[in-house]
Amino acid sequence: MVPEQDVLTISTIWSQLARRAAQDKSLHLADLFASDKDRFERFSLSGAGLLADFSKQRLTDESRDLLVKLADERQLKHWVDALFGGAEVNCTEGRSAKHWCLREPADKAPLVHEQLSRMESMVNRILQGHWRGVQGDAITDVVNVGVGGSDLGPLMAAFALQSSQPPQGQSRPRLHFASSMDGSQVSQVLQELNPRTTLFLVSSKSFTTVDTLHNANTARQWLARGLGLDYDDASLLRCHFIGISANAERMSEWGIVPTNQLLFWEWVGGRYSLWSAIGMPIALTVGMDGFREMLAGAHEMDQHCRTQPWRDNIPVMLALVDVWNINFLDIRARAVLPYDGRLKHLPAYLEQLEMESNGKSVSRSGEPVEYDTCPVIWGEVGPNAQHAFFQLLHQGTQAIACEFLMTARRYTEDEHSESVCELECQHALSNANCLAQSRLLALGERALDPSLALPAYKRYHGNQPSTTLVLDELSPRVLGTLLAMYEHKVFVQAVIWGINPFDQWGVEMGKVIATDMLAVLADPESATGLDASSMALARYVANKQRSS
Ligand code: F6P
C-alpha cells in the first residue's frame, strides 16, 4: 500500500528547522571546525567502497537531529518500503518504480535475468568478433542511438569505465553515441565509419521518441546506400540493428527483427534504465562480468538504503543535507565537481536524474507546493571548472553548494606500465586540488595565513558548503554503488517534498507543440494564433532558408 501523503504542511519540525536555520545563519564553517575536533568523524559515513563527508556542510547536531525527525514525520520508512515492495509510487502513471529489481539476484527476478542472458549472448558475440555485418565482416564500431535516459546513463558509465581492462581474449568495439535531434552527432559519426563493420543499438524505452527515430532512420539510409541494399532489406536489419525498448510492437514496426530485440519494462523509468539492456554499451566496455559487478554494487546500495538507520544511511543523509540547504539556508544551486576525468559525463547524467525527477511544483495530490524543490544542478570536471566558474564560487554573491568527487586509488602498473609514475603524480595533483578547493570554499581566507592583510578583491569569505564523495576506486562495482546512491537520494528528497519523482509531464507538452511548429516553419503565413515572437522567428528562419 502506498501511504497517504499530501503537500508538506508547515509542521512543528519544519518550523523548528526554520528557527534553527535563522540562528545558524551567522555560523561559519571555520568556527564549526575550530570548535569540534571530531567533526569529520561525526559528519561522515562510509560503506560499500564509498566515503561521504558532510562535515563541510553547515550542519550541527541539532539541525541533523531535526532533519532526521523530518524524515520520520514524512513517513520515509513507509515510502522506502513502498518503493521496494513494488507499490504504485508513480501515481500519475499508475506504475511502480522497480529499477532496483534490475539488480536483484536471479532467483528473485527471473524475467530480468532472462533478458540479461539474451544481452550476454549478443555482447559476447560482438566482443568475440562473431557478430558479423551483412558482408561477413566483424563489427568494429557500435553506435548507441538514443536520448535522455537512453543515452546519458550508458554514455556516462561506459566512458567512466573505458580505462578498465577489456575482458580477457575479447576485443572491444569502438563506441559512439548519437542523441542530438538536429543530426549533428549522427552525421559526424557516420563520416568516420564503415557501414560493413558498424552495428547500431536503437535504444528507446517508448520507441516513439522522434529524436531517436530520426537518427536511426538516417543511419538506416546510410547503411542501405553504403551496402547497396534496400532500406527494408532483411539481412541489413538482422546484421546491423539491435533494438532495446519496453515496446516490442513499435520495435517490430520499425523493422528490428525479434531475435535482435532486448526488452525492459514500463516500471523502469527512462532515467533509471542503465541497469537494463539500455546499459549494453557499458557491457561492451567491461564485458558481462563487469556489468554484473556494477549491478552487484548497486544492489549493495539498495540493501544499505533499505536497512540503515537514517543518520547512518548515505543516500538519506545526502538528501537531507540538500533539503537543509535548499529549504532552510536558501542555497538553491549545486555544482557537481568530479576530480576524476573519467566521470566527465556524470554532471549531465545527474542533471537529468535529479531535475527531471524532482523539478516539480505540485504535490502527489495535485496541490501547489509552497516551498522550493529541486535546485539547479550543473557541473564540470573539477580541475577544468577551476579555470571557468570557480571564481563565482569563491568570490561571487551566490551561496552555492558543491559536491566534490574524488577517487582514492588510480593507475596501476598493469595498465600503465610505461608512464605509471607520471600518471600517479597527476592523480595526486588532482586530488590535492580537490581538497584545496573544498577547504578554501569552506574556510575562506582563514585557510590561509591569518596575519595577511588582504585588499578587498583578494578576500575569500568562505562558508560555501560542500559534500565530498570519495570512491575507493572507479571500478564497475563502486560505480554501481554510487549511481544507486544518487537514485535513492532523489527518491528520499521527493518523499520529503511530497512530489512524484517518477513522471516528467513537464517535458511532454513541448513535444506536442514542436509537431505543430514543423508545419509553421514549412509555411509561416498559414499559421494562426501564434504569439508575435514565435511567428517572427519562424518567418525569419523560413526567409533565410528560401534565400540561401
Ligand atoms: O525527455 C523525456 C524522456 O521521456 C526522458 O524521460 C527519457 O529518458 C527520454 O525522453 C527518452 O525516452 P525514450 O527512451 O522513450 O526514447
XYZ file of C-alpha atoms and ligand atoms in Angstrom, residues 147-150 203-209 212 270-271 278 352 356 504 507-508 511, ligand 1:
37
model
C 18.400 10.293 -25.989
C 17.770 11.239 -22.333
C 17.996 8.151 -20.160
C 18.646 6.020 -23.218
C 17.704 2.486 -27.542
C 14.373 3.948 -26.583
C 12.039 2.918 -23.800
C 8.995 4.100 -25.746
C 10.401 3.631 -29.246
C 8.390 6.724 -30.188
C 10.940 9.449 -29.421
C 15.949 8.752 -31.795
C 13.979 6.148 -18.661
C 16.456 7.908 -16.372
C 19.930 0.058 -22.118
C 18.522 14.525 -15.856
C 13.690 15.599 -14.436
C 8.025 14.012 -16.380
C 8.662 17.728 -21.000
C 5.661 16.184 -22.747
C 6.947 17.571 -27.816
O 12.601 13.780 -22.250
C 11.638 12.915 -21.766
C 12.045 11.491 -21.862
O 10.864 10.766 -21.788
C 13.046 11.030 -20.792
O 12.446 10.803 -19.571
C 13.605 9.820 -21.438
O 14.773 9.359 -20.809
C 13.813 10.335 -22.844
O 12.689 11.149 -23.085
C 13.955 9.292 -23.899
O 12.817 8.478 -23.966
P 12.844 7.078 -24.707
O 13.829 6.209 -24.025
O 11.436 6.576 -24.615
O 13.253 7.343 -26.131
